[in-house]
Structure formats: C-alpha cells, structure tokens
CSV table of C-alpha atoms in Angstrom, one decimal:
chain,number,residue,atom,x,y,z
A,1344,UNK,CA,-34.3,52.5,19.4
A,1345,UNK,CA,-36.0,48.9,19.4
A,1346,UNK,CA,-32.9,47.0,21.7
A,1347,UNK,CA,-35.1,43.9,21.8
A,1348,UNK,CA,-35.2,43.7,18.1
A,1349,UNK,CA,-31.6,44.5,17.1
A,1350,UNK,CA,-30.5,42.0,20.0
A,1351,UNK,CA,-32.4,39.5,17.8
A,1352,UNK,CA,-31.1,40.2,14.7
A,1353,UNK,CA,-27.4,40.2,15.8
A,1354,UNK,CA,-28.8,36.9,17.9
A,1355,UNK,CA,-29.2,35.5,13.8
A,1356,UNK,CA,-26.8,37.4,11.7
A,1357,UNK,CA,-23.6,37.0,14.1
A,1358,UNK,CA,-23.3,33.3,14.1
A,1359,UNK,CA,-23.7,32.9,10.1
A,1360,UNK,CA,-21.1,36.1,9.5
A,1361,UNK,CA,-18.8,33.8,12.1
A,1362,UNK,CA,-19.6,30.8,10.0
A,1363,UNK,CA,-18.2,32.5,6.7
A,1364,UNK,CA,-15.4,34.2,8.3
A,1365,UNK,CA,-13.9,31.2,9.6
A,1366,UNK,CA,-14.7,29.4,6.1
A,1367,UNK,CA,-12.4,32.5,4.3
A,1368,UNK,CA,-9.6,31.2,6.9
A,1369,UNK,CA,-9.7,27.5,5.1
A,1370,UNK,CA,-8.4,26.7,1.5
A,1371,UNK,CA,-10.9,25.3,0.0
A,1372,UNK,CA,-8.0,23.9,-2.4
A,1373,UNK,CA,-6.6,22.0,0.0
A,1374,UNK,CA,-7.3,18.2,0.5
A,1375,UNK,CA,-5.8,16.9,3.9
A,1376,UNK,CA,-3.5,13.8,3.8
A,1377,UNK,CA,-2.9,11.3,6.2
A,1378,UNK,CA,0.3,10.2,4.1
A,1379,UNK,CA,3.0,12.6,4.7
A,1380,UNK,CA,5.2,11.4,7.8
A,1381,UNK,CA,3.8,8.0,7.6
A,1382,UNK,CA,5.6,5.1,6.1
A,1383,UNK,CA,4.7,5.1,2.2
A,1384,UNK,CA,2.9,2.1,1.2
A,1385,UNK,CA,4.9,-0.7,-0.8
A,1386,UNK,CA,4.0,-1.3,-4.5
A,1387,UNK,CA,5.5,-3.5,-7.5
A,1388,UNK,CA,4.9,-1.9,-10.8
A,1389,UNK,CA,6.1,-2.8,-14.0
A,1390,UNK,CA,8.0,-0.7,-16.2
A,1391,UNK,CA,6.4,0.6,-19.7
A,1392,UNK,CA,8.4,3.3,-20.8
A,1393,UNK,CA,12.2,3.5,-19.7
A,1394,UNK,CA,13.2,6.8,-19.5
A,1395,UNK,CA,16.6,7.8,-20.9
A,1396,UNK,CA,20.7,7.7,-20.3
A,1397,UNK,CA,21.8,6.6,-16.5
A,1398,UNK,CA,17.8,6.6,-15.7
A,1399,UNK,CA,17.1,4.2,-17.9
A,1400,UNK,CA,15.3,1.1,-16.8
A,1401,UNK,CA,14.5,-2.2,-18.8
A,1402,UNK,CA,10.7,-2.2,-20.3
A,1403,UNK,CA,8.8,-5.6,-18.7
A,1404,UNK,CA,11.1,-4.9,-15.3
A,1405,UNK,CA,9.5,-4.3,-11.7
A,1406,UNK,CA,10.0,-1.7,-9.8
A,1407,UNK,CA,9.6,-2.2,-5.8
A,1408,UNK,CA,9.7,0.3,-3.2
A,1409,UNK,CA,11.9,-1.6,-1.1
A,1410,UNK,CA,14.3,-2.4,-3.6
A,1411,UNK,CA,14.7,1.8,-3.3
A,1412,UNK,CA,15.8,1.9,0.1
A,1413,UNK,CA,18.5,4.6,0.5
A,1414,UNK,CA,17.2,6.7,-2.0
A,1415,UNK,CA,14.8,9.8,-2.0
A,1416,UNK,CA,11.9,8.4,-4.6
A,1417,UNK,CA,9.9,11.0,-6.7
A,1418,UNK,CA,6.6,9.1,-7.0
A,1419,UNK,CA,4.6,11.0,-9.6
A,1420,UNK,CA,0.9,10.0,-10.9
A,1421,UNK,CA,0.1,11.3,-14.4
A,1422,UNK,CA,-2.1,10.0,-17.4
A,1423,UNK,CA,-2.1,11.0,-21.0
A,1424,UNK,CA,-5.6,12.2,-20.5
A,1425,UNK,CA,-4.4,15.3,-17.9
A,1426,UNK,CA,-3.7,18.7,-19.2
A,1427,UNK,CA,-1.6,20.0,-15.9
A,1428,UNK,CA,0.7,16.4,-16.5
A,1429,UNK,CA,1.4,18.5,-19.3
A,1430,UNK,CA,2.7,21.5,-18.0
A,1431,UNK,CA,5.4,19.7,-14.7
A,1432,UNK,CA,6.1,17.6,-17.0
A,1433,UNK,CA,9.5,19.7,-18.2
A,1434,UNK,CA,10.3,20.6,-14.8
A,1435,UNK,CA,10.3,16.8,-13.2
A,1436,UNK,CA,12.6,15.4,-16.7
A,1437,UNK,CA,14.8,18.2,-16.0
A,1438,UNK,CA,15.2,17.6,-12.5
A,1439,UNK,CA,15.6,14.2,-12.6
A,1440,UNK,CA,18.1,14.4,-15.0
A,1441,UNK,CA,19.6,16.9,-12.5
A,1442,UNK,CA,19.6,14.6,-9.9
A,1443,UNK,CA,21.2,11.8,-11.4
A,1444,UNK,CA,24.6,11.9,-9.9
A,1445,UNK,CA,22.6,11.8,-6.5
A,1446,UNK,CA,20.8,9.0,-4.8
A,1447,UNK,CA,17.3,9.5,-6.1
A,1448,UNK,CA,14.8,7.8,-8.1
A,1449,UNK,CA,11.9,9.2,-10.2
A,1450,UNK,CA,9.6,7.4,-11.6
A,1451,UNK,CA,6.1,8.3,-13.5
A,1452,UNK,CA,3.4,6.2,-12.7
A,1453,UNK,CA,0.6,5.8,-15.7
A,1454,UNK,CA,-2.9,6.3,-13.9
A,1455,UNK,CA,-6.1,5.2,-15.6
A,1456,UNK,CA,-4.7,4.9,-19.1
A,1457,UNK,CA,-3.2,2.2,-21.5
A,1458,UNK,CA,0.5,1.8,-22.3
A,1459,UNK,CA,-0.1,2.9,-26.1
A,1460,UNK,CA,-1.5,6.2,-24.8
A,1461,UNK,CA,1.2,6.9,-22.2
A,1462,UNK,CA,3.7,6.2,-24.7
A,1463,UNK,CA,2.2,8.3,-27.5
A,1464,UNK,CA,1.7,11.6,-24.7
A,1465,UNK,CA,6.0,10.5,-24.3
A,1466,UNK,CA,6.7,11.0,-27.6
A,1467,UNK,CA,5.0,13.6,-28.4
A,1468,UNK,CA,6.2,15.5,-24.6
A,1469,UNK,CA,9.6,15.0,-26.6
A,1470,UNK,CA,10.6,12.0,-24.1
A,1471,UNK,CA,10.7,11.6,-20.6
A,1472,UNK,CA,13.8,11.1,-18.7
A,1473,UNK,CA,12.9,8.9,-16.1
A,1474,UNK,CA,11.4,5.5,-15.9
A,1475,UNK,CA,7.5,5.3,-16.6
A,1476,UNK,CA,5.4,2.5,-14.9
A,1477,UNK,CA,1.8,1.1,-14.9
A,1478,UNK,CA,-0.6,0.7,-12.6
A,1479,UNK,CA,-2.8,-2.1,-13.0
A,1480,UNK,CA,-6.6,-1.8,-11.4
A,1481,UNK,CA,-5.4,1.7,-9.8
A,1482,UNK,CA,-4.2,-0.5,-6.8
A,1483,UNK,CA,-0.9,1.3,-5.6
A,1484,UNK,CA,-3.0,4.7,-6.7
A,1485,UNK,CA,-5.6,4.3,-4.0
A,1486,UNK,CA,-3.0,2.6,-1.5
A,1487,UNK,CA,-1.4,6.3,-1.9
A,1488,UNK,CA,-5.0,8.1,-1.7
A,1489,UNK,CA,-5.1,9.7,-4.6
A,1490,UNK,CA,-7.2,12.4,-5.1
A,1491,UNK,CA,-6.2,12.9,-9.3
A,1492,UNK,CA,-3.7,13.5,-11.0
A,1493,UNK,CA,-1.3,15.3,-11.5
A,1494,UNK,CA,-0.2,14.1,-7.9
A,1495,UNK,CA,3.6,13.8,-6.5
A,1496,UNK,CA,4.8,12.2,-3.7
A,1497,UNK,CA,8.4,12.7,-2.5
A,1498,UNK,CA,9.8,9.6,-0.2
A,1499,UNK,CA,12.9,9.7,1.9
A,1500,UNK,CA,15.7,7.1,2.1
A,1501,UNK,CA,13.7,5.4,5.3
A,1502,UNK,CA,10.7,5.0,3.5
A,1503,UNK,CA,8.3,7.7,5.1
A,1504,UNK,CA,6.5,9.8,2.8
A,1505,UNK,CA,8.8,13.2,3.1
A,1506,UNK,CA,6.0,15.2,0.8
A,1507,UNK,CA,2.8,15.6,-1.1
A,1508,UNK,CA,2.8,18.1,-3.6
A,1509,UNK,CA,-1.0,18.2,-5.4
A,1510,UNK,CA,-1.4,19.3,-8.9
A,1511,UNK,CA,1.3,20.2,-10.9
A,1512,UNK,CA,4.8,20.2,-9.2
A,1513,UNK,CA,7.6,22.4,-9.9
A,1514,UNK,CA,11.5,22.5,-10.1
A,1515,UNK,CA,11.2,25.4,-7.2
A,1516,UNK,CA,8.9,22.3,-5.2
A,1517,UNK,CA,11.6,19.5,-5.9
A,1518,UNK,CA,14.6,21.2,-5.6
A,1519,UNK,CA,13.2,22.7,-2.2
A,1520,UNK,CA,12.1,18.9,-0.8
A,1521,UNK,CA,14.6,16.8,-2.4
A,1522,UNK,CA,17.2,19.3,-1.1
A,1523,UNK,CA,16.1,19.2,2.7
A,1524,UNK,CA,16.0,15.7,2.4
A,1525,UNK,CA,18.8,14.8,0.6
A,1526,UNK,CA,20.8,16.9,3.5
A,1527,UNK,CA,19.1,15.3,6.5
A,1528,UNK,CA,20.4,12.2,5.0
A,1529,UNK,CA,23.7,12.9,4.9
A,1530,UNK,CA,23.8,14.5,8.4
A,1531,UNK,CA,22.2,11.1,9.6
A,1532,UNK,CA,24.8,9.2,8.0
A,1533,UNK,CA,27.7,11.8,9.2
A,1534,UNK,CA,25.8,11.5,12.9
A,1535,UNK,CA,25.7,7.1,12.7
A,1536,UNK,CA,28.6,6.3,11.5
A,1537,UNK,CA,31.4,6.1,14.0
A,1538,UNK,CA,33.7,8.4,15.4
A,1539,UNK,CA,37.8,7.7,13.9
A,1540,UNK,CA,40.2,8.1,16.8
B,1457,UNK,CA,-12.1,1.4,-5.8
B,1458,UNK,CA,-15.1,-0.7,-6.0
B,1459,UNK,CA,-12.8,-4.1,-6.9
B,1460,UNK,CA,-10.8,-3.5,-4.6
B,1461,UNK,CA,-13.7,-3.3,-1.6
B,1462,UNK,CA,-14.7,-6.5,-3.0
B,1463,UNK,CA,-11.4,-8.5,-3.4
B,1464,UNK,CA,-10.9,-7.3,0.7
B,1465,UNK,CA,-14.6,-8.5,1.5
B,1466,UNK,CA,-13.9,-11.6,-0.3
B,1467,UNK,CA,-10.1,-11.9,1.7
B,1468,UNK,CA,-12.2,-11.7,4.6
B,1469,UNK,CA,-11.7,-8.5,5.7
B,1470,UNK,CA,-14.6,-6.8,7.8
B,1471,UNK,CA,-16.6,-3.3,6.5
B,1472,UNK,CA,-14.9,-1.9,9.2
B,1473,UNK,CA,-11.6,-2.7,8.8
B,1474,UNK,CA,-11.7,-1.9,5.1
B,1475,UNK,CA,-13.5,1.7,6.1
B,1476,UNK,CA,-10.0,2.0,8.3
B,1477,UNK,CA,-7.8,1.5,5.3
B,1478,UNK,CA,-9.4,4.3,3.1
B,1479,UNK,CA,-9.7,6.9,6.3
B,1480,UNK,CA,-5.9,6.0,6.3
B,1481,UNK,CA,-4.7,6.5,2.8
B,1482,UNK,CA,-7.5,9.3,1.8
B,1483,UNK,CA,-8.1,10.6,5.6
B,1484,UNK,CA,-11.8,11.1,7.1
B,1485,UNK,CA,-13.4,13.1,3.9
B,1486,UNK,CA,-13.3,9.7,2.0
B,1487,UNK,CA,-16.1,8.7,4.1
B,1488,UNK,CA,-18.2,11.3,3.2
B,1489,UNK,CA,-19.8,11.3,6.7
B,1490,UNK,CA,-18.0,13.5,9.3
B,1491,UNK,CA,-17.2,12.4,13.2
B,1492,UNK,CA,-19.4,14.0,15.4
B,1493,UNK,CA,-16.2,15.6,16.6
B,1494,UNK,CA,-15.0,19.1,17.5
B,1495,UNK,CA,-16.9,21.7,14.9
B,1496,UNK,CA,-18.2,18.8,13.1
B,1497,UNK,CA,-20.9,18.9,15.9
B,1498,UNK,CA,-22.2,21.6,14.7
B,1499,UNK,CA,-23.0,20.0,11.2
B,1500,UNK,CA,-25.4,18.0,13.2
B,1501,UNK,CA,-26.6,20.4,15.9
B,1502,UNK,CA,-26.8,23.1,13.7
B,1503,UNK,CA,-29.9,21.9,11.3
B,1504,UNK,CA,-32.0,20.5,14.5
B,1505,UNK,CA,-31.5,23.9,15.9
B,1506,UNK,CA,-32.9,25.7,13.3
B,1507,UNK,CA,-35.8,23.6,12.8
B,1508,UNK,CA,-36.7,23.8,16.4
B,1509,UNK,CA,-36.1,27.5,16.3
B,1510,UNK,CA,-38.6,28.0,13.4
B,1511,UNK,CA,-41.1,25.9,14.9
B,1512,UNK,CA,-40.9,27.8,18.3
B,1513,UNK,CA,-40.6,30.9,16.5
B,1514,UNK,CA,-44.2,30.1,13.7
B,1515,UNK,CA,-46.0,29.4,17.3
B,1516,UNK,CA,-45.3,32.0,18.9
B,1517,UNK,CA,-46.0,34.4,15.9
B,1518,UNK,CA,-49.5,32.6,15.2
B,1519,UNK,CA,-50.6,33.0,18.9
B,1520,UNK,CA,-49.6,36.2,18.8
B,1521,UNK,CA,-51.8,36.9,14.9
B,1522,UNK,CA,-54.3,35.2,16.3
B,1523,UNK,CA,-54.6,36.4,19.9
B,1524,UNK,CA,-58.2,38.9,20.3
B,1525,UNK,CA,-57.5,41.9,20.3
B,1526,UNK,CA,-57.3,43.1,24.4
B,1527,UNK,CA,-58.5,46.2,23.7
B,1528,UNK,CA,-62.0,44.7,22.0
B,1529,UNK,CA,-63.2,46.1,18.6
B,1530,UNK,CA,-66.7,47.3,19.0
C-alpha cells in the first residue's frame, strides 16, 4: 500500500467533500433578511383598489404606516404579472376578512404594474377583501428589500417587523404570526396598564 | 433601484452611505461582494491557494520528467 499517495489524495478530496457537505446543511432557498426585529420602514401609499365591507378604504386615500400604530399590518407585495400572487391570494382575503373584528390591517401593495392591470387580476381573482395600494418608482419596495414577489411582511402594534414570509403565504403562516402577535399584545397591555386596588 | 441611487447621490448622500442603506434593507448579498469575514475568507484564499498549489505542483512534476535518468541509459 502507497501511504504517501493515498495521504495526498485524501490531502485533495477531504476539503472539497467538506465543502459540499456543509453546502447540503444551507437552503439554498433561503434569502437572509436584515428586516425582521427591526423597526419596519415608513411609507405613504395611495390606495387603488379598496377592498370590501369593514376593510374598505376610499380609492385616491393614503395609507401611512404610522397612522397604523396599534395594529398588527399584513404588508403584502404582489403584481398582476405573478403566478404564486395567484395561489395566497384566497388564503390572505380570507384571513383578513377573518381578522376583521381584531386590530389588524392588510393591505396589498401593487409591485411593478399599472393600476388597470392590478384591478383587472382583482376582478378576475373574484375580488379582494382588503385594501390594495400602489407603489410608485418601487420606493417603499426596495425600503423593504424585496427580493420578488409574492413577499409578506407581518408588522406588530410597535412598529417592528414581527415576520417575513417569502413566496406565497398561507392561512397556517398568518394565523400562526398574527396569532402570537396579536397575544403578546394583549399580555403587554394586561402587564402596562395599572393595577385596580 | 438605479433612480433611486441617483436621487440619494443628487440629496448628497455619499457611495458609502447609500451602499449602507441597501446592506440594511437587502442584507450583505445585495452587494454582490462578500466581507472578507469568517468562511468568506476562504472565497478569497481558496482560489490563490490552488493556483499556487498547481504551480508548485507542474514544477515539481517537470523537474522530476525532466530530471536524467541516475541510473544512465547506455
């Protein structure tokens, strides 16, 4: 047996097998965030669509994150153009709907597309229950890094960005993070406010 | 994206500072160039190595092809 030449090749094959290995322990799906836990970045956007009943919102209004405060904001970037939009799309109008009595807010936010075309994809979607927006020059897009769409962020009452769910989102996802938050929220309020005696 | 790099050079804003605001919205892979940080190192190291390694190893092969033989050929 040739030591000297097997010590070589396991001198050149170990280090690229422990390159791979450790690249099978990374999701290559997954595209870090800074966002999540950091305060989420204000924005102004004005209203094209107005989603329906108690959601409803007035077409030509603005909507500002800090007029929000105190509520847990469903912040979700879709376009007309994007086939996965297509399939959360169910699953975020029913759970805003399903959130209603609650203090939340969802709002769609049109990224890269016109109006006309985000109204059409509506229509023919059968409607949208909640409030749809547009985002001129992608600003408040790329103030929230995004990546594509679909793309949904979940803000708490405070303000911070609570969760970023890539791709399509679904009712198992919201339910699960509007939940938790929804609950910390009301044990911080039960914890401030003051004790009766 | 390109706009708005502009309308922040134009506000006065330096490359820098305007590098900082994408790593914080996007994180580092926006700048397509990784810190020489951690494993990143080896991104760097790693390509320097090998061509030093080849070259070291084609020298040592070619003195070695090239070497007379000890043992003479008649």
């Amino acid at each position: 047996v040739n030591w000297k030449r097997i010590a070589i090749a396991l001198f050149a094959v170990v280090p690229v097998i422990a390159l791979f290995a450790f690249g099978f322990t990374r999701n290559p799906a997954e595209i870090p965030s800074p966002l999540p836990g950091k305060m989420a970045p204000p924005f102004k956007l004005a209203v094209v669509a107005s989603g329906e009943g108690v959601l409803a919102k007035s077409v030509g209004d603005t909507i500002r994150l800090r007029d929000m405060a105190g509520k847990v904001i469903v912040l979700n970037f879709w376009a007309s153009w994007c086939l996965p939009c297509r399939t959360e799309h169910a699953a975020l109008s029913a759970m805003a709907r399903y959130y209603a009595d609650k203090p939340t807010q969802f709002i769609g936010v049109l990224y890269n597309d016109s109006a006309a075309a985000g109204l059409r994809w509506i229509d023919e979607m059968g409607g949208m229950s909640y409030p749809a927006v547009t985002d001129v020059e992608s600003r408040t897009a790329i103030d929230y890094g995004l990546y594509g769409v679909p793309e949904t962020f979940i803000i708490d009452p405070t303000g911070r960005v609570a969760h970023k769910e890539l791709g399509p989102v679904t009712e198992e996802i919201l339910r699960r993070v509007v939940d938790s938050v929804l609950v910390a929220m009301a044990s911080a309020d039960s914890a401030s406010r003051p004790i009766k005696k | 994206m390109r706009t708005l790099v502009r309308d922040k050079l134009r506000a006065g804003e330096t490359p820098d500072q305007i590098k900082a605001y994408f790593v914080s919205r996007y994180g580092e892979w926006i700048l397509l160039e990784p810190k020489m940080t951690g494993l990143n190192v080896a991104l760097y190291a790693l390509p320097v190595f090998l061509v030093v390694g080849g070259i070291v190893l084609i020298v040592f092969l070619v003195r070695r092809w090239t070497k007379p033989d000890e043992a003479g050929v008649a």
